[in-house]
Amino acid sequence: MYINGNWQEAQSGKKLTLTSPTDSSIIAVVTKGDVEDARLAITAAKIAFQPGSVWRKTSEEQRSKLFLRTAELMEERIELFANAESECNGRHLRETRNDAMSAAGLFRYYAGILGQVTGSTFNMSDGITSMTMLEPVGVVGGITPWNYPLMIACGIIAPALAAGNTVVLKPASNTPLTSILLFEVLDAVGFPEGVVNLVLGGGDVGEEIVRSFDVDMVMFIGGTETGRRIMQAASNNVKRVALELGGKSPVIVFDDCNLEATVDHVLMGIFLSSGQVCTAGSRIIVQEEIYDEFVNRVAERASKIRVGRYDDVSAQIGPLASEAHLKNVMAYIETGIDEGARLVTGGKQFKTEALANGYFLEPTVFADVRNSMKIA
C-alpha cells in the first residue's frame, strides 16, 4: 500500500492471493489492509490538506506540470498497465490497452483545464454584488470496482487532485494491480506526502473511508445496494457523495431499422467486456413485426462469438471476472429457464481443453422474457 508517501505492508501482516479468471492460476500476492491502515491513510490525507501545507501552496501551474508528467509516465507503461488489468479481470488486451491510454488522457485533460475554472459574480439589488468562489472539498475517498479499475481510479484521482483535494483510494480487492502501478507513477512524479494514498483490503476498509468524519467526500462506482449503504453512512457528517451505480439499460428496436447494423450494435452493447459493464444493453425491446427475425439473427450471431484468453488475438470476449461472478450469472440463467423465458443460445459454461480452468461462459440470449421475470 502507499500511505503518506511510503510503500508499506498492512499492519496486520495479512495477505491476499489474486487468481486469474483466465486459468485460475495465482498471479500475485498483495498485502491486505484493514481499518487501522485506512485510518492512517485518512490522517495522512487530512494533514496534507491543512492550510499552509506543501500541497495547498502548490500552484495550478505546478499541479498541471505534475499531471502532464503523470500522463507521460503512464503512456510509457501502457503494455504493463494493460497486461496487469487483463490478468486480474480477464478483459481482452485490446480493451485494456485502450483504457490505459484513456486513463493517461484524463491527466492530460485536467492539466489543460487547471486555472480555467472560476466562480461567478452577480449584481443583486441595492448595489449589492454576490460572488461565488470554488474551493477544494478536502479529503476525497475513492472506491473503485473490478471491471474498469484503472480508468475509474484515474477518473476519481485526476479531478480530485486538479481541484486541490487529497485522496484515499481503495480498489476492488481482486483487481488492485493497476492501482499499485498507478501509484508507482504518482510516487515517481513527486506528489507531496499524504496527497495520494492507496489502501488495499476488503469491505471494512471501504466502510471506514465512508464513515470517517475526516473524509469530506466519497466517490463510488459499483452496485446499487452498496451505493445505498454509502449514502446512509455518509450522512453522519453530511459528506458529499458521487455515485455511479448499476442499471438495466434497454435497447429499443423499431421495424424501420437497418437490421444488420442494429444487430452489430446490440451484440457490442451487451458482450463488450463479457457483459460486465454498468451501461450494458442487457434488455432488448423489439417491435412485434420483426421480433422473430431479430431474435433469430441475434442468437445466430451470438452463437458465433469467439471466446478465448485476453491475449488471444482471435478472441472476441474473455472470461467473467471471478468464480463467484460466474456462479452468480449461472444462477440467473437457471432462474430465467425456471420462470419460463426461452433460452435461444448459450447458457452453459464454456470449456475447451485450453480453457478448462477459466471462468468462461457461452454468450447467452433469452427471448420471450416478461418484465415480471427476475432476469428482466
Tab-separated table of C-alpha atoms in Angstrom:
chain	number	residue	atom	x	y	z
A	1	MET	CA	0.000	0.000	0.000
A	2	TYR	CA	1.037	3.618	-0.420
A	3	ILE	CA	0.402	5.805	2.624
A	4	ASN	CA	1.863	9.247	3.355
A	5	GLY	CA	4.423	8.912	0.581
A	6	ASN	CA	5.675	5.483	1.678
A	7	TRP	CA	5.178	1.914	0.455
A	8	GLN	CA	4.180	-0.342	3.339
A	9	GLU	CA	2.642	-3.664	4.287
A	10	ALA	CA	-0.601	-3.932	6.230
A	11	GLN	CA	-0.074	-3.580	9.964
A	12	SER	CA	-1.820	-6.912	10.496
A	13	GLY	CA	0.598	-8.702	8.171
A	14	LYS	CA	-2.312	-10.300	6.313
A	15	LYS	CA	-2.023	-11.181	2.625
A	16	LEU	CA	-4.465	-11.573	-0.234
A	17	THR	CA	-3.863	-14.044	-3.074
A	18	LEU	CA	-5.070	-12.959	-6.513
A	19	THR	CA	-6.086	-15.640	-9.012
A	20	SER	CA	-6.535	-15.371	-12.749
A	21	PRO	CA	-10.080	-15.666	-14.132
A	22	THR	CA	-8.476	-16.996	-17.313
A	23	ASP	CA	-6.958	-20.156	-15.847
A	24	SER	CA	-7.336	-19.967	-12.022
A	25	SER	CA	-3.566	-19.624	-11.568
A	26	ILE	CA	-2.057	-17.398	-8.884
A	27	ILE	CA	-0.990	-14.099	-10.434
A	28	ALA	CA	0.035	-12.109	-7.343
A	29	VAL	CA	0.072	-11.924	-3.570
A	30	VAL	CA	-0.626	-8.478	-2.119
A	31	THR	CA	-0.909	-7.028	1.348
A	32	LYS	CA	-4.414	-6.845	2.854
A	33	GLY	CA	-5.160	-3.725	4.837
A	34	ASP	CA	-7.854	-3.171	7.431
A	35	VAL	CA	-9.488	-0.343	9.365
A	36	GLU	CA	-6.249	0.745	11.050
A	37	ASP	CA	-4.485	1.100	7.707
A	38	ALA	CA	-7.413	3.112	6.352
A	39	ARG	CA	-7.223	5.440	9.339
A	40	LEU	CA	-3.516	6.011	8.777
A	41	ALA	CA	-4.181	6.943	5.141
A	42	ILE	CA	-7.087	9.240	6.025
A	43	THR	CA	-4.991	11.014	8.668
A	44	ALA	CA	-2.169	11.491	6.174
A	45	ALA	CA	-4.571	12.931	3.614
A	46	LYS	CA	-6.118	15.257	6.203
A	47	ILE	CA	-2.730	16.603	7.290
A	48	ALA	CA	-1.663	17.094	3.670
A	49	PHE	CA	-4.779	19.225	3.083
A	50	GLN	CA	-4.242	21.538	6.070
A	51	PRO	CA	-3.787	25.271	5.374
A	52	GLY	CA	-0.137	26.068	4.877
A	53	SER	CA	0.753	22.552	3.693
A	54	VAL	CA	3.005	21.957	0.711
A	55	TRP	CA	0.020	20.818	-1.364
A	56	ARG	CA	-2.122	23.839	-0.508
A	57	LYS	CA	0.771	26.034	-1.622
A	58	THR	CA	1.195	24.135	-4.898
A	59	SER	CA	0.063	26.439	-7.693
A	60	GLU	CA	-2.228	25.447	-10.531
A	61	GLU	CA	0.732	25.709	-12.907
A	62	GLN	CA	2.759	23.313	-10.755
A	63	ARG	CA	-0.178	20.905	-10.488
A	64	SER	CA	-0.545	20.991	-14.252
A	65	LYS	CA	3.128	20.012	-14.680
A	66	LEU	CA	2.673	17.105	-12.255
A	67	PHE	CA	-0.329	15.938	-14.267
A	68	LEU	CA	1.473	16.102	-17.597
A	69	ARG	CA	4.399	14.125	-16.180
A	70	THR	CA	1.946	11.542	-14.816
A	71	ALA	CA	0.423	11.140	-18.269
A	72	GLU	CA	3.860	10.755	-19.851
A	73	LEU	CA	4.955	8.023	-17.448
A	74	MET	CA	1.650	6.187	-17.839
A	75	GLU	CA	1.964	6.261	-21.617
A	76	GLU	CA	5.446	4.758	-21.348
A	77	ARG	CA	3.928	1.836	-19.414
A	78	ILE	CA	0.758	1.163	-21.419
A	79	GLU	CA	1.541	-2.515	-22.004
A	80	LEU	CA	2.335	-3.022	-18.323
A	81	PHE	CA	-0.982	-1.480	-17.295
A	82	ALA	CA	-2.937	-3.407	-19.947
A	83	ASN	CA	-1.457	-6.795	-19.066
A	84	ALA	CA	-1.954	-6.278	-15.327
A	85	GLU	CA	-5.611	-5.385	-15.767
A	86	SER	CA	-6.265	-8.226	-18.199
A	87	GLU	CA	-4.642	-10.718	-15.846
A	88	CYS	CA	-6.815	-9.513	-12.961
A	89	ASN	CA	-10.248	-9.351	-14.594
A	90	GLY	CA	-9.845	-11.255	-17.871
A	91	ARG	CA	-10.781	-8.410	-20.232
A	92	HIS	CA	-9.123	-8.571	-23.647
A	93	LEU	CA	-5.873	-6.690	-24.169
A	94	ARG	CA	-7.374	-4.633	-26.977
A	95	GLU	CA	-9.834	-3.203	-24.439
A	96	THR	CA	-7.440	-2.708	-21.526
A	97	ARG	CA	-4.835	-1.140	-23.804
A	98	ASN	CA	-7.366	1.466	-24.939
A	99	ASP	CA	-8.426	2.039	-21.336
A	100	ALA	CA	-4.851	2.662	-20.244
A	101	MET	CA	-4.419	5.287	-22.968
A	102	SER	CA	-7.709	6.933	-21.981
A	103	ALA	CA	-6.712	6.884	-18.301
A	104	ALA	CA	-3.479	8.719	-19.092
A	105	GLY	CA	-5.530	11.115	-21.198
A	106	LEU	CA	-7.567	12.073	-18.142
A	107	PHE	CA	-4.471	13.571	-16.528
A	108	ARG	CA	-3.732	15.485	-19.736
A	109	TYR	CA	-7.318	16.759	-19.827
A	110	TYR	CA	-7.298	18.059	-16.269
A	111	ALA	CA	-3.833	19.550	-16.751
A	112	GLY	CA	-5.368	21.581	-19.562
A	113	ILE	CA	-8.306	22.981	-17.619
A	114	LEU	CA	-6.391	23.878	-14.445
A	115	GLY	CA	-6.657	27.630	-13.992
A	116	GLN	CA	-9.737	27.891	-16.194
A	117	VAL	CA	-12.324	27.053	-13.536
A	118	THR	CA	-13.673	30.219	-11.958
A	119	GLY	CA	-16.572	31.359	-9.834
A	120	SER	CA	-19.279	33.813	-10.849
A	121	THR	CA	-20.308	37.340	-9.912
A	122	PHE	CA	-23.933	38.502	-9.754
A	123	ASN	CA	-25.343	42.009	-9.440
A	124	MET	CA	-28.010	41.968	-6.739
A	125	SER	CA	-30.477	44.675	-5.672
A	126	ASP	CA	-29.463	47.928	-3.919
A	127	GLY	CA	-25.913	47.883	-5.261
A	128	ILE	CA	-25.030	44.571	-3.641
A	129	THR	CA	-22.706	42.209	-5.523
A	130	SER	CA	-22.745	38.472	-4.824
A	131	MET	CA	-19.704	36.382	-5.658
A	132	THR	CA	-19.249	32.607	-5.727
A	133	MET	CA	-15.851	31.015	-5.153
A	134	LEU	CA	-14.885	27.423	-5.935
A	135	GLU	CA	-12.723	25.715	-3.328
A	136	PRO	CA	-11.453	22.147	-2.838
A	137	VAL	CA	-13.665	19.926	-0.698
A	138	GLY	CA	-10.896	18.323	1.372
A	139	VAL	CA	-10.163	14.611	1.688
A	140	VAL	CA	-11.786	12.590	-1.099
A	141	GLY	CA	-12.292	8.847	-0.628
A	142	GLY	CA	-12.486	6.782	-3.802
A	143	ILE	CA	-13.789	3.203	-4.014
A	144	THR	CA	-13.389	1.524	-7.397
A	145	PRO	CA	-14.926	-1.615	-8.972
A	146	TRP	CA	-13.235	-4.590	-10.600
A	147	ASN	CA	-14.405	-4.128	-14.186
A	148	TYR	CA	-12.556	-0.898	-15.108
A	149	PRO	CA	-10.183	-0.410	-12.160
A	150	LEU	CA	-7.536	1.791	-13.817
A	151	MET	CA	-9.866	4.029	-15.805
A	152	ILE	CA	-12.137	4.678	-12.842
A	153	ALA	CA	-9.256	5.206	-10.411
A	154	CYS	CA	-7.903	7.926	-12.699
A	155	GLY	CA	-11.416	9.304	-13.132
A	156	ILE	CA	-11.519	9.847	-9.370
A	157	ILE	CA	-7.935	10.879	-8.655
A	158	ALA	CA	-7.335	13.296	-11.547
A	159	PRO	CA	-10.277	15.687	-10.978
A	160	ALA	CA	-9.930	15.479	-7.194
A	161	LEU	CA	-6.253	16.477	-7.307
A	162	ALA	CA	-6.870	19.063	-10.020
A	163	ALA	CA	-9.265	20.834	-7.664
A	164	GLY	CA	-6.677	20.760	-4.884
A	165	ASN	CA	-8.077	17.916	-2.785
A	166	THR	CA	-6.200	14.977	-1.281
A	167	VAL	CA	-7.190	11.360	-1.987
A	168	VAL	CA	-7.524	7.965	-0.320
A	169	LEU	CA	-8.199	5.203	-2.862
A	170	LYS	CA	-9.459	1.691	-2.191
A	171	PRO	CA	-9.542	-0.549	-5.265
A	172	ALA	CA	-11.639	-3.707	-5.530
A	173	SER	CA	-9.892	-6.467	-3.608
A	174	ASN	CA	-9.491	-8.764	-6.643
A	175	THR	CA	-8.156	-6.139	-9.077
A	176	PRO	CA	-5.610	-3.927	-7.255
A	177	LEU	CA	-2.624	-4.367	-9.568
A	178	THR	CA	-3.214	-1.426	-11.908
A	179	SER	CA	-3.830	0.822	-8.904
A	180	ILE	CA	-0.464	-0.233	-7.480
A	181	LEU	CA	1.192	0.522	-10.841
A	182	LEU	CA	-0.602	3.887	-10.971
A	183	PHE	CA	0.677	4.832	-7.527
A	184	GLU	CA	4.207	3.862	-8.572
A	185	VAL	CA	3.831	6.524	-11.254
A	186	LEU	CA	2.386	9.096	-8.844
A	187	ASP	CA	5.259	8.385	-6.454
A	188	ALA	CA	7.838	8.827	-9.207
A	189	VAL	CA	6.233	12.098	-10.323
A	190	GLY	CA	6.676	13.537	-6.829
A	191	PHE	CA	3.291	14.446	-5.378
A	192	PRO	CA	3.787	15.691	-1.786
A	193	GLU	CA	3.467	13.230	1.085
A	194	GLY	CA	-0.105	12.364	2.023
A	195	VAL	CA	-1.703	13.843	-1.092
A	196	VAL	CA	-2.397	10.444	-2.676
A	197	ASN	CA	-2.869	7.286	-0.617
A	198	LEU	CA	-3.650	3.693	-1.600
A	199	VAL	CA	-5.200	1.218	0.841
A	200	LEU	CA	-5.833	-2.380	-0.221
A	201	GLY	CA	-8.356	-4.613	1.513
A	202	GLY	CA	-11.983	-5.600	1.770
A	203	GLY	CA	-15.276	-4.044	2.756
A	204	ASP	CA	-14.051	-2.934	6.192
A	205	VAL	CA	-11.580	-0.554	4.526
A	206	GLY	CA	-14.287	0.911	2.312
A	207	GLU	CA	-16.661	1.277	5.257
A	208	GLU	CA	-14.043	3.157	7.282
A	209	ILE	CA	-13.482	5.572	4.398
A	210	VAL	CA	-17.222	6.174	4.097
A	211	ARG	CA	-17.886	6.592	7.823
A	212	SER	CA	-14.823	8.646	8.759
A	213	PHE	CA	-15.542	12.207	9.879
A	214	ASP	CA	-12.196	13.191	8.343
A	215	VAL	CA	-13.292	12.233	4.818
A	216	ASP	CA	-15.207	15.074	3.176
A	217	MET	CA	-16.424	13.354	0.000
A	218	VAL	CA	-16.812	9.793	-1.247
A	219	MET	CA	-16.808	8.723	-4.882
A	220	PHE	CA	-18.056	5.197	-5.532
A	221	ILE	CA	-18.730	3.226	-8.691
A	222	GLY	CA	-20.403	-0.141	-8.181
A	223	GLY	CA	-23.589	-1.906	-7.141
A	224	THR	CA	-26.807	-0.129	-6.209
A	225	GLU	CA	-27.197	-1.798	-2.814
A	226	THR	CA	-23.695	-0.765	-1.772
A	227	GLY	CA	-24.433	2.746	-3.043
A	228	ARG	CA	-27.480	2.965	-0.779
A	229	ARG	CA	-25.412	1.947	2.243
A	230	ILE	CA	-22.784	4.541	1.363
A	231	MET	CA	-25.401	7.302	1.193
A	232	GLN	CA	-26.716	6.283	4.605
A	233	ALA	CA	-23.263	6.090	6.184
A	234	ALA	CA	-22.166	9.392	4.635
A	235	SER	CA	-24.985	11.194	6.428
A	236	ASN	CA	-23.098	11.020	9.738
A	237	ASN	CA	-21.071	14.095	8.826
A	238	VAL	CA	-23.129	15.108	5.770
A	239	LYS	CA	-20.198	14.357	3.465
A	240	ARG	CA	-20.719	14.721	-0.256
A	241	VAL	CA	-21.232	11.602	-2.313
A	242	ALA	CA	-20.783	10.942	-6.031
A	243	LEU	CA	-22.294	7.598	-7.002
A	244	GLU	CA	-22.390	5.811	-10.354
A	245	LEU	CA	-24.382	2.646	-9.820
A	246	GLY	CA	-25.672	-0.318	-11.794
A	247	GLY	CA	-28.501	-0.086	-14.293
A	248	LYS	CA	-30.554	-2.159	-16.718
A	249	SER	CA	-30.173	-0.338	-19.989
A	250	PRO	CA	-32.801	-1.071	-22.686
A	251	VAL	CA	-32.238	-1.094	-26.436
A	252	ILE	CA	-35.461	-0.271	-28.324
A	253	VAL	CA	-35.636	-1.619	-31.873
A	254	PHE	CA	-38.248	-0.482	-34.435
A	255	ASP	CA	-39.156	-2.200	-37.697
A	256	ASP	CA	-37.600	0.542	-39.873
A	257	CYS	CA	-34.090	-0.103	-38.548
A	258	ASN	CA	-31.105	-1.279	-40.537
A	259	LEU	CA	-31.296	-4.821	-39.230
A	260	GLU	CA	-27.675	-5.853	-39.720
A	261	ALA	CA	-26.265	-2.650	-38.221
A	262	THR	CA	-28.649	-2.884	-35.270
A	263	VAL	CA	-27.659	-6.486	-34.557
A	264	ASP	CA	-23.998	-5.390	-34.600
A	265	HIS	CA	-24.664	-2.628	-32.074
A	266	VAL	CA	-26.816	-4.846	-29.862
A	267	LEU	CA	-24.093	-7.504	-29.686
A	268	MET	CA	-21.418	-4.919	-28.892
A	269	GLY	CA	-23.699	-3.339	-26.308
A	270	ILE	CA	-24.056	-6.485	-24.234
A	271	PHE	CA	-20.984	-8.617	-24.909
A	272	LEU	CA	-18.298	-5.931	-24.594
A	273	SER	CA	-16.163	-6.899	-21.574
A	274	SER	CA	-18.214	-10.105	-21.342
A	275	GLY	CA	-21.249	-8.025	-20.395
A	276	GLN	CA	-19.587	-6.712	-17.227
A	277	VAL	CA	-20.381	-3.057	-17.853
A	278	CYS	CA	-22.813	-0.868	-15.917
A	279	THR	CA	-24.184	0.569	-19.171
A	280	ALA	CA	-24.531	-2.795	-20.933
A	281	GLY	CA	-27.603	-3.071	-23.167
A	282	SER	CA	-28.965	-6.026	-21.252
A	283	ARG	CA	-32.585	-5.753	-22.419
A	284	ILE	CA	-33.840	-5.515	-25.994
A	285	ILE	CA	-37.388	-4.337	-26.679
A	286	VAL	CA	-38.307	-5.195	-30.288
A	287	GLN	CA	-41.282	-4.112	-32.402
A	288	GLU	CA	-43.570	-7.111	-32.895
A	289	GLU	CA	-43.418	-7.167	-36.705
A	290	ILE	CA	-39.695	-8.006	-36.727
A	291	TYR	CA	-39.441	-9.764	-33.359
A	292	ASP	CA	-38.878	-13.337	-34.551
A	293	GLU	CA	-36.398	-12.389	-37.260
A	294	PHE	CA	-34.477	-10.154	-34.883
A	295	VAL	CA	-34.284	-12.829	-32.177
A	296	ASN	CA	-33.032	-15.366	-34.691
A	297	ARG	CA	-30.331	-13.061	-36.060
A	298	VAL	CA	-29.083	-12.019	-32.633
A	299	ALA	CA	-28.983	-15.636	-31.458
A	300	GLU	CA	-27.207	-16.807	-34.609
A	301	ARG	CA	-24.543	-14.104	-34.369
A	302	ALA	CA	-24.094	-14.511	-30.599
A	303	SER	CA	-23.501	-18.246	-31.014
A	304	LYS	CA	-20.548	-17.469	-33.317
A	305	ILE	CA	-18.766	-15.089	-30.933
A	306	ARG	CA	-15.243	-16.365	-30.308
A	307	VAL	CA	-14.489	-16.949	-26.631
A	308	GLY	CA	-10.876	-17.009	-25.505
A	309	ARG	CA	-7.993	-15.699	-23.418
A	310	TYR	CA	-7.276	-11.998	-23.035
A	311	ASP	CA	-4.102	-12.384	-25.106
A	312	ASP	CA	-5.678	-14.435	-27.915
A	313	VAL	CA	-5.860	-12.019	-30.861
A	314	SER	CA	-8.731	-14.004	-32.416
A	315	ALA	CA	-10.885	-13.950	-29.257
A	316	GLN	CA	-13.801	-11.530	-29.065
A	317	ILE	CA	-14.770	-11.975	-25.398
A	318	GLY	CA	-12.958	-13.360	-22.376
A	319	PRO	CA	-13.980	-14.899	-19.063
A	320	LEU	CA	-16.127	-13.495	-16.303
A	321	ALA	CA	-14.039	-11.796	-13.648
A	322	SER	CA	-14.244	-14.369	-10.862
A	323	GLU	CA	-15.592	-17.775	-9.941
A	324	ALA	CA	-18.178	-16.150	-7.664
A	325	HIS	CA	-19.395	-13.934	-10.504
A	326	LEU	CA	-19.644	-16.905	-12.865
A	327	LYS	CA	-21.770	-18.787	-10.326
A	328	ASN	CA	-23.975	-15.723	-9.872
A	329	VAL	CA	-24.599	-15.375	-13.612
A	330	MET	CA	-25.248	-19.118	-13.955
A	331	ALA	CA	-27.839	-18.826	-11.182
A	332	TYR	CA	-29.614	-16.083	-13.152
A	333	ILE	CA	-29.651	-18.300	-16.237
A	334	GLU	CA	-31.240	-21.132	-14.248
A	335	THR	CA	-33.802	-18.710	-12.829
A	336	GLY	CA	-34.660	-17.454	-16.320
A	337	ILE	CA	-35.293	-21.011	-17.509
A	338	ASP	CA	-37.339	-21.843	-14.407
A	339	GLU	CA	-39.524	-18.755	-14.846
A	340	GLY	CA	-40.329	-19.683	-18.449
A	341	ALA	CA	-38.076	-17.491	-20.548
A	342	ARG	CA	-36.893	-19.120	-23.789
A	343	LEU	CA	-33.150	-19.808	-23.926
A	344	VAL	CA	-32.260	-19.388	-27.595
A	345	THR	CA	-28.478	-19.728	-27.383
A	346	GLY	CA	-25.722	-20.289	-24.830
A	347	GLY	CA	-26.470	-20.772	-21.168
A	348	LYS	CA	-23.609	-23.093	-20.259
A	349	GLN	CA	-20.083	-22.713	-19.016
A	350	PHE	CA	-17.689	-22.564	-21.964
A	351	LYS	CA	-14.965	-25.191	-21.749
A	352	THR	CA	-12.255	-26.400	-24.058
A	353	GLU	CA	-9.068	-28.220	-23.182
A	354	ALA	CA	-7.150	-24.948	-23.269
A	355	LEU	CA	-9.765	-23.006	-21.264
A	356	ALA	CA	-10.814	-25.718	-18.828
A	357	ASN	CA	-9.753	-23.849	-15.688
A	358	GLY	CA	-11.140	-20.412	-16.536
A	359	TYR	CA	-14.475	-18.758	-15.756
A	360	PHE	CA	-15.783	-18.663	-19.318
A	361	LEU	CA	-19.473	-18.576	-20.213
A	362	GLU	CA	-21.169	-19.095	-23.553
A	363	PRO	CA	-22.692	-15.899	-24.977
A	364	THR	CA	-26.285	-16.251	-23.840
A	365	VAL	CA	-29.563	-14.877	-25.195
A	366	PHE	CA	-33.088	-15.300	-23.813
A	367	ALA	CA	-36.317	-14.485	-25.673
A	368	ASP	CA	-39.982	-14.168	-24.623
A	369	VAL	CA	-38.978	-12.521	-21.345
A	370	ARG	CA	-41.668	-10.793	-19.291
A	371	ASN	CA	-40.927	-7.775	-17.133
A	372	SER	CA	-42.017	-9.698	-14.053
A	373	MET	CA	-39.131	-12.156	-14.505
A	374	LYS	CA	-36.015	-11.744	-12.384
A	375	ILE	CA	-33.678	-11.686	-15.403
A	376	ALA	CA	-35.559	-8.649	-16.758
